[in-house]
């Protein structure tokens, strides 16, 4: 719990790429293509660890919702 709280303080609302992949079922390549197309935002630390904003994925779900 302490480690999770520290992680949350450091990263804020950014989630690591691996967590996004697990939550969405999307591959690393798909995430890259979505970022390249401007559908989601990505940030990285020294080009090694990628982080994404979960609200970008929520917005896509809302936008693509069936009526």
mmCIF file of N, CA, C and O in Angstrom:
data_model
loop_
_atom_site.group_PDB
_atom_site.id
_atom_site.type_symbol
_atom_site.label_atom_id
_atom_site.label_comp_id
_atom_site.label_asym_id
_atom_site.label_seq_id
_atom_site.Cartn_x
_atom_site.Cartn_y
_atom_site.Cartn_z
ATOM 1 N N UNK A 1 0.829 -1.192 0.000
ATOM 2 C CA UNK A 1 0.000 0.000 0.000
ATOM 3 C C UNK A 1 0.873 1.255 0.000
ATOM 4 O O UNK A 1 0.584 2.201 -0.703
ATOM 5 N N UNK A 2 1.934 1.249 0.793
ATOM 6 C CA UNK A 2 2.827 2.408 0.859
ATOM 7 C C UNK A 2 3.478 2.638 -0.499
ATOM 8 O O UNK A 2 3.559 3.762 -0.972
ATOM 9 N N UNK A 3 3.918 1.552 -1.138
ATOM 10 C CA UNK A 3 4.558 1.666 -2.450
ATOM 11 C C UNK A 3 3.572 2.219 -3.485
ATOM 12 O O UNK A 3 3.921 3.054 -4.302
ATOM 13 N N UNK A 4 2.316 1.765 -3.440
ATOM 14 C CA UNK A 4 1.295 2.251 -4.364
ATOM 15 C C UNK A 4 1.039 3.739 -4.151
ATOM 16 O O UNK A 4 0.879 4.487 -5.116
ATOM 17 N N UNK A 5 1.018 4.191 -2.896
ATOM 18 C CA UNK A 5 0.800 5.605 -2.606
ATOM 19 C C UNK A 5 1.961 6.450 -3.117
ATOM 20 O O UNK A 5 1.769 7.525 -3.662
ATOM 21 N N UNK A 6 3.187 5.957 -2.940
ATOM 22 C CA UNK A 6 4.359 6.688 -3.420
ATOM 23 C C UNK A 6 4.338 6.768 -4.942
ATOM 24 O O UNK A 6 4.630 7.814 -5.522
ATOM 25 N N UNK A 7 3.983 5.666 -5.581
ATOM 26 C CA UNK A 7 3.896 5.630 -7.049
ATOM 27 C C UNK A 7 2.867 6.636 -7.538
ATOM 28 O O UNK A 7 3.096 7.375 -8.481
ATOM 29 N N UNK A 8 1.732 6.678 -6.871
ATOM 30 C CA UNK A 8 0.668 7.596 -7.256
ATOM 31 C C UNK A 8 1.097 9.050 -7.098
ATOM 32 O O UNK A 8 0.758 9.898 -7.910
ATOM 33 N N UNK A 9 1.869 9.357 -6.068
ATOM 34 C CA UNK A 9 2.349 10.725 -5.861
ATOM 35 C C UNK A 9 3.342 11.138 -6.941
ATOM 36 O O UNK A 9 3.350 12.270 -7.381
ATOM 37 N N UNK A 10 4.172 10.210 -7.363
ATOM 38 C CA UNK A 10 5.188 10.518 -8.368
ATOM 39 C C UNK A 10 4.573 10.609 -9.763
ATOM 40 O O UNK A 10 4.834 11.555 -10.507
ATOM 41 N N UNK A 11 3.747 9.639 -10.126
ATOM 42 C CA UNK A 11 3.210 9.566 -11.485
ATOM 43 C C UNK A 11 1.916 10.349 -11.685
ATOM 44 O O UNK A 11 1.536 10.601 -12.822
ATOM 45 N N UNK A 12 1.246 10.706 -10.631
ATOM 46 C CA UNK A 12 -0.032 11.401 -10.779
ATOM 47 C C UNK A 12 -1.026 10.500 -11.486
ATOM 48 O O UNK A 12 -1.196 9.353 -11.109
ATOM 49 N N UNK A 13 -1.641 11.016 -12.538
ATOM 50 C CA UNK A 13 -2.640 10.212 -13.244
ATOM 51 C C UNK A 13 -2.079 9.513 -14.487
ATOM 52 O O UNK A 13 -2.825 9.047 -15.328
ATOM 53 N N UNK A 14 -0.768 9.451 -14.618
ATOM 54 C CA UNK A 14 -0.136 8.699 -15.708
ATOM 55 C C UNK A 14 -0.023 7.237 -15.302
ATOM 56 O O UNK A 14 0.342 6.930 -14.174
ATOM 57 N N UNK A 15 -0.342 6.322 -16.234
ATOM 58 C CA UNK A 15 -0.197 4.891 -15.970
ATOM 59 C C UNK A 15 0.879 4.304 -16.870
ATOM 60 O O UNK A 15 0.989 4.682 -18.039
ATOM 61 N N UNK A 16 1.655 3.349 -16.340
ATOM 62 C CA UNK A 16 2.679 2.698 -17.160
ATOM 63 C C UNK A 16 2.048 1.939 -18.329
ATOM 64 O O UNK A 16 0.916 1.455 -18.240
ATOM 65 N N UNK A 17 2.791 1.840 -19.396
ATOM 66 C CA UNK A 17 2.325 1.161 -20.607
ATOM 67 C C UNK A 17 1.803 -0.246 -20.305
ATOM 68 O O UNK A 17 0.753 -0.642 -20.818
ATOM 69 N N UNK A 18 2.500 -0.997 -19.473
ATOM 70 C CA UNK A 18 2.099 -2.363 -19.167
ATOM 71 C C UNK A 18 0.712 -2.402 -18.521
ATOM 72 O O UNK A 18 -0.110 -3.254 -18.856
ATOM 73 N N UNK A 19 0.440 -1.472 -17.621
ATOM 74 C CA UNK A 19 -0.884 -1.423 -16.976
ATOM 75 C C UNK A 19 -1.963 -1.093 -17.988
ATOM 76 O O UNK A 19 -3.050 -1.681 -17.955
ATOM 77 N N UNK A 20 -1.693 -0.153 -18.892
ATOM 78 C CA UNK A 20 -2.667 0.195 -19.929
ATOM 79 C C UNK A 20 -2.921 -1.010 -20.821
ATOM 80 O O UNK A 20 -4.073 -1.310 -21.178
ATOM 81 N N UNK A 21 -1.859 -1.749 -21.169
ATOM 82 C CA UNK A 21 -2.015 -2.935 -22.008
ATOM 83 C C UNK A 21 -2.886 -3.980 -21.308
ATOM 84 O O UNK A 21 -3.751 -4.595 -21.941
ATOM 85 N N UNK A 22 -2.678 -4.174 -20.014
ATOM 86 C CA UNK A 22 -3.472 -5.139 -19.254
ATOM 87 C C UNK A 22 -4.933 -4.697 -19.128
ATOM 88 O O UNK A 22 -5.845 -5.506 -19.260
ATOM 89 N N UNK A 23 -5.146 -3.408 -18.881
ATOM 90 C CA UNK A 23 -6.508 -2.893 -18.711
ATOM 91 C C UNK A 23 -7.316 -2.927 -20.006
ATOM 92 O O UNK A 23 -8.511 -3.211 -19.992
ATOM 93 N N UNK A 24 -6.664 -2.617 -21.119
ATOM 94 C CA UNK A 24 -7.394 -2.480 -22.384
ATOM 95 C C UNK A 24 -7.305 -3.706 -23.283
ATOM 96 O O UNK A 24 -8.128 -3.863 -24.176
ATOM 97 N N UNK A 25 -6.294 -4.527 -23.079
ATOM 98 C CA UNK A 25 -6.089 -5.667 -23.970
ATOM 99 C C UNK A 25 -5.427 -5.272 -25.283
ATOM 100 O O UNK A 25 -5.362 -6.066 -26.214
ATOM 101 N N UNK A 26 -4.930 -4.039 -25.351
ATOM 102 C CA UNK A 26 -4.273 -3.559 -26.565
ATOM 103 C C UNK A 26 -2.790 -3.904 -26.529
ATOM 104 O O UNK A 26 -2.180 -3.953 -25.464
ATOM 105 N N UNK A 27 -2.219 -4.114 -27.697
ATOM 106 C CA UNK A 27 -0.790 -4.419 -27.787
ATOM 107 C C UNK A 27 0.034 -3.135 -27.743
ATOM 108 O O UNK A 27 -0.484 -2.033 -27.949
ATOM 109 N N UNK A 28 1.312 -3.291 -27.522
ATOM 110 C CA UNK A 28 2.238 -2.157 -27.518
ATOM 111 C C UNK A 28 2.211 -1.455 -28.880
ATOM 112 O O UNK A 28 2.240 -0.223 -28.965
ATOM 113 N N UNK A 29 2.157 -2.238 -29.944
ATOM 114 C CA UNK A 29 2.133 -1.672 -31.292
ATOM 115 C C UNK A 29 0.857 -0.859 -31.527
ATOM 116 O O UNK A 29 0.902 0.217 -32.129
ATOM 117 N N UNK A 30 -0.273 -1.358 -31.053
ATOM 118 C CA UNK A 30 -1.533 -0.624 -31.195
ATOM 119 C C UNK A 30 -1.475 0.685 -30.419
ATOM 120 O O UNK A 30 -1.915 1.729 -30.918
ATOM 121 N N UNK A 31 -0.927 0.649 -29.215
ATOM 122 C CA UNK A 31 -0.786 1.883 -28.428
ATOM 123 C C UNK A 31 0.097 2.888 -29.160
ATOM 124 O O UNK A 31 -0.218 4.076 -29.214
ATOM 125 N N UNK A 32 1.175 2.403 -29.738
ATOM 126 C CA UNK A 32 2.076 3.273 -30.506
ATOM 127 C C UNK A 32 1.323 3.924 -31.663
ATOM 128 O O UNK A 32 1.421 5.133 -31.885
ATOM 129 N N UNK A 33 0.548 3.117 -32.398
ATOM 130 C CA UNK A 33 -0.202 3.648 -33.542
ATOM 131 C C UNK A 33 -1.274 4.642 -33.111
ATOM 132 O O UNK A 33 -1.505 5.647 -33.799
ATOM 133 N N UNK A 34 -1.924 4.387 -31.989
ATOM 134 C CA UNK A 34 -2.937 5.318 -31.477
ATOM 135 C C UNK A 34 -2.299 6.643 -31.099
ATOM 136 O O UNK A 34 -2.857 7.709 -31.350
ATOM 137 N N UNK A 35 -1.120 6.574 -30.519
ATOM 138 C CA UNK A 35 -0.393 7.783 -30.130
ATOM 139 C C UNK A 35 0.040 8.552 -31.375
ATOM 140 O O UNK A 35 -0.122 9.773 -31.454
ATOM 141 N N UNK A 36 0.553 7.835 -32.338
ATOM 142 C CA UNK A 36 1.007 8.447 -33.589
ATOM 143 C C UNK A 36 -0.148 9.137 -34.318
ATOM 144 O O UNK A 36 0.025 10.188 -34.928
ATOM 145 N N UNK A 37 -1.352 8.554 -34.224
ATOM 146 C CA UNK A 37 -2.542 9.115 -34.870
ATOM 147 C C UNK A 37 -3.158 10.253 -34.052
ATOM 148 O O UNK A 37 -4.127 10.877 -34.480
ATOM 149 N N UNK A 38 -2.606 10.514 -32.862
ATOM 150 C CA UNK A 38 -3.111 11.607 -32.035
ATOM 151 C C UNK A 38 -4.336 11.246 -31.215
ATOM 152 O O UNK A 38 -5.010 12.126 -30.689
ATOM 153 N N UNK A 39 -4.643 9.964 -31.071
ATOM 154 C CA UNK A 39 -5.825 9.547 -30.316
ATOM 155 C C UNK A 39 -5.579 9.509 -28.814
ATOM 156 O O UNK A 39 -6.507 9.669 -28.028
ATOM 157 N N UNK A 40 -4.335 9.247 -28.410
ATOM 158 C CA UNK A 40 -3.968 9.228 -26.989
ATOM 159 C C UNK A 40 -2.640 9.946 -26.809
ATOM 160 O O UNK A 40 -1.869 10.084 -27.755
ATOM 161 N N UNK A 41 -2.381 10.393 -25.577
ATOM 162 C CA UNK A 41 -1.124 11.059 -25.266
ATOM 163 C C UNK A 41 -0.181 10.075 -24.593
ATOM 164 O O UNK A 41 -0.617 9.183 -23.860
ATOM 165 N N UNK A 42 1.107 10.252 -24.850
ATOM 166 C CA UNK A 42 2.125 9.391 -24.260
ATOM 167 C C UNK A 42 3.273 10.262 -23.778
ATOM 168 O O UNK A 42 3.577 11.292 -24.367
ATOM 169 N N UNK A 43 3.896 9.816 -22.706
ATOM 170 C CA UNK A 43 5.106 10.460 -22.227
ATOM 171 C C UNK A 43 6.088 9.352 -21.882
ATOM 172 O O UNK A 43 5.695 8.206 -21.683
ATOM 173 N N UNK A 44 7.352 9.681 -21.842
ATOM 174 C CA UNK A 44 8.334 8.656 -21.498
ATOM 175 C C UNK A 44 9.432 9.243 -20.636
ATOM 176 O O UNK A 44 9.632 10.455 -20.590
ATOM 177 N N UNK A 45 10.115 8.347 -19.951
ATOM 178 C CA UNK A 45 11.256 8.731 -19.138
ATOM 179 C C UNK A 45 12.500 8.206 -19.830
ATOM 180 O O UNK A 45 12.682 6.990 -19.940
ATOM 181 N N UNK A 46 13.281 9.106 -20.357
ATOM 182 C CA UNK A 46 14.528 8.775 -21.043
ATOM 183 C C UNK A 46 14.323 7.735 -22.150
ATOM 184 O O UNK A 46 15.187 6.921 -22.417
ATOM 185 N N UNK A 47 13.136 7.757 -22.759
ATOM 186 C CA UNK A 47 12.858 6.871 -23.880
ATOM 187 C C UNK A 47 12.734 5.403 -23.511
ATOM 188 O O UNK A 47 12.665 4.549 -24.381
ATOM 189 N N UNK A 48 12.683 5.086 -22.217
ATOM 190 C CA UNK A 48 12.656 3.680 -21.801
ATOM 191 C C UNK A 48 11.295 3.241 -21.287
ATOM 192 O O UNK A 48 10.864 2.143 -21.572
ATOM 193 N N UNK A 49 10.640 4.040 -20.516
ATOM 194 C CA UNK A 49 9.358 3.678 -19.927
ATOM 195 C C UNK A 49 8.285 4.612 -20.468
ATOM 196 O O UNK A 49 8.415 5.829 -20.367
ATOM 197 N N UNK A 50 7.242 4.050 -21.043
ATOM 198 C CA UNK A 50 6.153 4.848 -21.599
ATOM 199 C C UNK A 50 4.983 4.903 -20.624
ATOM 200 O O UNK A 50 4.659 3.913 -19.967
ATOM 201 N N UNK A 51 4.350 6.064 -20.578
ATOM 202 C CA UNK A 51 3.215 6.288 -19.693
ATOM 203 C C UNK A 51 2.082 6.935 -20.489
ATOM 204 O O UNK A 51 2.333 7.725 -21.393
ATOM 205 N N UNK A 52 0.848 6.579 -20.129
ATOM 206 C CA UNK A 52 -0.334 7.074 -20.839
ATOM 207 C C UNK A 52 -1.332 7.655 -19.845
ATOM 208 O O UNK A 52 -1.354 7.268 -18.684
ATOM 209 N N UNK A 53 -2.170 8.554 -20.340
ATOM 210 C CA UNK A 53 -3.237 9.148 -19.534
ATOM 211 C C UNK A 53 -4.495 8.284 -19.678
ATOM 212 O O UNK A 53 -5.041 8.145 -20.771
ATOM 213 N N UNK A 54 -4.984 7.705 -18.585
ATOM 214 C CA UNK A 54 -6.173 6.851 -18.662
ATOM 215 C C UNK A 54 -7.404 7.585 -19.191
ATOM 216 O O UNK A 54 -8.244 6.985 -19.865
ATOM 217 N N UNK A 55 -7.490 8.887 -18.931
ATOM 218 C CA UNK A 55 -8.690 9.613 -19.393
ATOM 219 C C UNK A 55 -8.775 9.670 -20.916
ATOM 220 O O UNK A 55 -9.866 9.813 -21.473
ATOM 221 N N UNK A 56 -7.638 9.531 -21.612
ATOM 222 C CA UNK A 56 -7.675 9.488 -23.081
ATOM 223 C C UNK A 56 -8.419 8.244 -23.556
ATOM 224 O O UNK A 56 -9.188 8.302 -24.518
ATOM 225 N N UNK A 57 -8.221 7.138 -22.863
ATOM 226 C CA UNK A 57 -8.885 5.891 -23.243
ATOM 227 C C UNK A 57 -10.360 5.945 -22.877
ATOM 228 O O UNK A 57 -11.208 5.465 -23.614
ATOM 229 N N UNK A 58 -10.674 6.568 -21.749
ATOM 230 C CA UNK A 58 -12.075 6.733 -21.352
ATOM 231 C C UNK A 58 -12.809 7.605 -22.370
ATOM 232 O O UNK A 58 -13.936 7.306 -22.763
ATOM 233 N N UNK A 59 -12.151 8.676 -22.835
ATOM 234 C CA UNK A 59 -12.757 9.560 -23.834
ATOM 235 C C UNK A 59 -13.033 8.800 -25.135
ATOM 236 O O UNK A 59 -14.071 9.008 -25.770
ATOM 237 N N UNK A 60 -12.121 7.918 -25.526
ATOM 238 C CA UNK A 60 -12.338 7.109 -26.733
ATOM 239 C C UNK A 60 -13.529 6.182 -26.562
ATOM 240 O O UNK A 60 -14.324 5.996 -27.495
ATOM 241 N N UNK A 61 -13.658 5.592 -25.369
ATOM 242 C CA UNK A 61 -14.805 4.726 -25.106
ATOM 243 C C UNK A 61 -16.108 5.509 -25.211
ATOM 244 O O UNK A 61 -17.086 5.042 -25.805
ATOM 245 N N UNK A 62 -16.127 6.691 -24.633
ATOM 246 C CA UNK A 62 -17.332 7.534 -24.686
ATOM 247 C C UNK A 62 -17.649 7.929 -26.135
ATOM 248 O O UNK A 62 -18.800 7.895 -26.552
ATOM 249 N N UNK A 63 -16.624 8.313 -26.862
ATOM 250 C CA UNK A 63 -16.809 8.757 -28.244
ATOM 251 C C UNK A 63 -17.330 7.632 -29.148
ATOM 252 O O UNK A 63 -18.145 7.861 -30.036
ATOM 253 N N UNK A 64 -16.857 6.420 -28.911
ATOM 254 C CA UNK A 64 -17.217 5.295 -29.757
ATOM 255 C C UNK A 64 -18.366 4.459 -29.210
ATOM 256 O O UNK A 64 -18.590 3.349 -29.675
ATOM 257 N N UNK A 65 -19.065 5.010 -28.254
ATOM 258 C CA UNK A 65 -20.178 4.289 -27.619
ATOM 259 C C UNK A 65 -21.311 4.063 -28.619
ATOM 260 O O UNK A 65 -21.697 4.967 -29.360
ATOM 261 N N UNK A 66 -21.835 2.839 -28.618
ATOM 262 C CA UNK A 66 -22.988 2.539 -29.476
ATOM 263 C C UNK A 66 -24.243 3.139 -28.880
ATOM 264 O O UNK A 66 -24.429 3.153 -27.675
ATOM 265 N N UNK A 67 -25.103 3.637 -29.760
ATOM 266 C CA UNK A 67 -26.342 4.256 -29.262
ATOM 267 C C UNK A 67 -27.530 3.400 -29.580
ATOM 268 O O UNK A 67 -27.592 2.616 -30.423
#
